[in-house]
Short mmCIF file of C-alpha atoms in Angstrom, two decimals:
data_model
loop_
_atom_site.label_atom_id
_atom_site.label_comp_id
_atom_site.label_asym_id
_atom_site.label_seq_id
_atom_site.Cartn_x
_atom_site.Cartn_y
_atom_site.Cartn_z
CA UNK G 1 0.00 0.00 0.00
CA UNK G 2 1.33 3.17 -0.81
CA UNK G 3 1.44 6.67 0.59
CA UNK G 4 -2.10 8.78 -0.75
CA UNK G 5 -1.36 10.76 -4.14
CA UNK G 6 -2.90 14.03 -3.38
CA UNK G 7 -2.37 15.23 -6.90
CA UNK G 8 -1.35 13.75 -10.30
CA UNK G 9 2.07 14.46 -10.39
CA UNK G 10 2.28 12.05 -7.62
CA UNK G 11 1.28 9.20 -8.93
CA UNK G 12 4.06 7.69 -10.14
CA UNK G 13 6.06 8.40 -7.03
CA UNK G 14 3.04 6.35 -5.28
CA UNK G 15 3.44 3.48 -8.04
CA UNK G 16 7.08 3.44 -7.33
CA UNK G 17 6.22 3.04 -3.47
CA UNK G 18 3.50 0.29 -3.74
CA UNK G 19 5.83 -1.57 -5.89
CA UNK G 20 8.76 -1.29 -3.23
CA UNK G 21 6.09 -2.48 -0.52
CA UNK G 22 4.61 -5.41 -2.31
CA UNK G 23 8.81 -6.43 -2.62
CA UNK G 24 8.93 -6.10 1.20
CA UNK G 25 5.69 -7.99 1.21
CA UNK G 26 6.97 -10.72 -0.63
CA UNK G 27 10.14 -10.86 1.15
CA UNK G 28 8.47 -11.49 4.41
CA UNK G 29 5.78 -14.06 3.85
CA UNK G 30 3.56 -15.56 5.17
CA UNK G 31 -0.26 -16.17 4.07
CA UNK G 32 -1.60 -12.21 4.75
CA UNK G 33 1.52 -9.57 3.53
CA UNK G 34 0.50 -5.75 3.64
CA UNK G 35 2.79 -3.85 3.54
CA UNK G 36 2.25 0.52 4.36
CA UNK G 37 4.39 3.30 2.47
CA UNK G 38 5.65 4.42 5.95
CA UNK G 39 7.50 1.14 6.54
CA UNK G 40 9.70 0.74 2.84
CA UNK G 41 12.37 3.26 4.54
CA UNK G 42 14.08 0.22 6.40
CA UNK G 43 17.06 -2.29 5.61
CA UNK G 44 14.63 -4.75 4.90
CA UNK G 45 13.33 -3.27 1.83
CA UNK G 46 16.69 -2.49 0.21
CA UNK G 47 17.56 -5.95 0.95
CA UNK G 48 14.61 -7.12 -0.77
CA UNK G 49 15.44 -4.57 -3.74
CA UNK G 50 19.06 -6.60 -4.39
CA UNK G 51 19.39 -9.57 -6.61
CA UNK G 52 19.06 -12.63 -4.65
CA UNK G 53 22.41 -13.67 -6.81
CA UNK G 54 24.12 -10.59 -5.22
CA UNK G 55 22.53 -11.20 -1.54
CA UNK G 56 23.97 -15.02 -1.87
CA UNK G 57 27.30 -13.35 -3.02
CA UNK G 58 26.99 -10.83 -0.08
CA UNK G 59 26.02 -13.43 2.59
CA UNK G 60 28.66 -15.99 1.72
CA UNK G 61 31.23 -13.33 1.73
CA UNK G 62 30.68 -12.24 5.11
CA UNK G 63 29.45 -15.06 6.79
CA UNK G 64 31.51 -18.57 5.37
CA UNK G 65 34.02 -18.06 7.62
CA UNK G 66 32.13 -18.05 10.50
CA UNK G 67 29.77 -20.77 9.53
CA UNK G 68 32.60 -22.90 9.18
CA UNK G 69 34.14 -22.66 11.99
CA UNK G 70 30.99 -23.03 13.57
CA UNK G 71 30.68 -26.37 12.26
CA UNK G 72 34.11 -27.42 12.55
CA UNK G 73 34.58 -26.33 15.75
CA UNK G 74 31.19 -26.52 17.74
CA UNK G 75 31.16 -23.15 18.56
CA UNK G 76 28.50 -20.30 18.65
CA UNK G 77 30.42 -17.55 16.84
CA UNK G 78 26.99 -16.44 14.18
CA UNK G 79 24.99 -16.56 17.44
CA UNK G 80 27.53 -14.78 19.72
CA UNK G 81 27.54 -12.07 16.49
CA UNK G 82 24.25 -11.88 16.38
CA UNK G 83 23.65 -11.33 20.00
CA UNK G 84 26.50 -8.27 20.12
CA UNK G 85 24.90 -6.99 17.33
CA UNK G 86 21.31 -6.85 19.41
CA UNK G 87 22.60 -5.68 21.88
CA UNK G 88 24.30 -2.72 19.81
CA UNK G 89 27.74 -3.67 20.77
CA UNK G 90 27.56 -3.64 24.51
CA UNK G 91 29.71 -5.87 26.17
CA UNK G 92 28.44 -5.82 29.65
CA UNK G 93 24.99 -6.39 28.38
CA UNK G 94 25.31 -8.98 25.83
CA UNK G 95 27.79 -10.97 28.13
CA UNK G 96 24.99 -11.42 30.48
CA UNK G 97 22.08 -12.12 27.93
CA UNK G 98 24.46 -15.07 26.68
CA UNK G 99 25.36 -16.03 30.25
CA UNK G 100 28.91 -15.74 29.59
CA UNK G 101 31.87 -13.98 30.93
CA UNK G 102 32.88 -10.52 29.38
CA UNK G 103 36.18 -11.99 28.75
CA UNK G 104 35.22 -15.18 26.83
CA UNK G 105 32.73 -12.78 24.35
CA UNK G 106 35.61 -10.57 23.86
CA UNK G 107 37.38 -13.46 22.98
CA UNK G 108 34.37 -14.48 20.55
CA UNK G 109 34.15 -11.41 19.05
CA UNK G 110 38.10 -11.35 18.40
CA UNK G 111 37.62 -14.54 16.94
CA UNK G 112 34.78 -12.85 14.75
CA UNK G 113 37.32 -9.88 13.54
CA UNK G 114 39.82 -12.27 12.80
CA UNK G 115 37.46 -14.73 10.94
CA UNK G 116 35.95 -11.93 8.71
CA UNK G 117 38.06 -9.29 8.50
CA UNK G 118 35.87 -6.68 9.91
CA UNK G 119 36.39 -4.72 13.22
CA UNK G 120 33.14 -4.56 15.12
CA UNK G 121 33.96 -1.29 16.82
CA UNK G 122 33.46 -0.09 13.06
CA UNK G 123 30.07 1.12 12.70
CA UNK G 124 30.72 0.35 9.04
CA UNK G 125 31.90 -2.87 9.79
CA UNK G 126 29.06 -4.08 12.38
CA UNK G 127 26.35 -2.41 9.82
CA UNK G 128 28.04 -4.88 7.19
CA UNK G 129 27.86 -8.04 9.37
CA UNK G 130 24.06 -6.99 10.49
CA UNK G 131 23.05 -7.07 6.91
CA UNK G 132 24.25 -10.25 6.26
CA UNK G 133 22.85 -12.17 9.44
CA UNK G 134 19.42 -10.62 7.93
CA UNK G 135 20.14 -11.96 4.27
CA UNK G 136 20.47 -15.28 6.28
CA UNK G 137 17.29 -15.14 7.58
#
């Protein structure tokens, strides 16, 4: 659903929205999708806007090395990501949400930065990772 046209000049900006939306509303799902104007200014509709060719490229990139290691080591490191990440970085708070000890998620997280080549006190870096845990789904 897109934003009312009050006049005719409009209407093609409104197309443009209702066509983003129904992308968002295909992206999420589900057996009833509506989708307003006011919510296709998040991530999740310029994630829906990329190929899903370049999202695959995007999400392997940034996330392989952890998966792997994951699964070769029996670790958490995509869930100990994703939990820094929710927490927006905070060690003191994530650390007890994952019932861990500061020093063993800074350990995680170094493991992260190693794995992937990204620094997560980058905002750039952590904006990066966050996009590709949501390609994951």
């Amino acid at each position: 659903v897109a934003a009312t046209a009050r006049e005719t000049a409009a209407l093609r900006g409104a197309a443009v929205e209702a066509r983003h939306a129904r992308r968002l509303a295909d992206l999420r799902g589900g057996r009833a999708r509506v989708v307003a104007g006011a919510e296709i200014d998040s991530h999740e509709l310029l994630l829906a806007s990329v190929p899903e060719e370049v999202q695959a490229s995007y999400r392997e990139r940034l996330l392989e090395p952890l998966l792997h290691y994951d699964r070769d080591h029996r670790s958490d490191l995509v869930a100990t990501l994703e939990a820094f990440l929710g927490h927006s970085g905070s060690w003191q708070r994530c650390a007890a949400a994952m019932h861990v000890h500061v020093n063993t998620l800074r350990y995680r997280i170094g493991r992260i930065e190693e794995l992937t080549g990204r620094d997560l006190s980058s905002l750039e870096h952590r904006v990066d990772l966050f996009l590709a845990l949501k390609l994951r789904g």
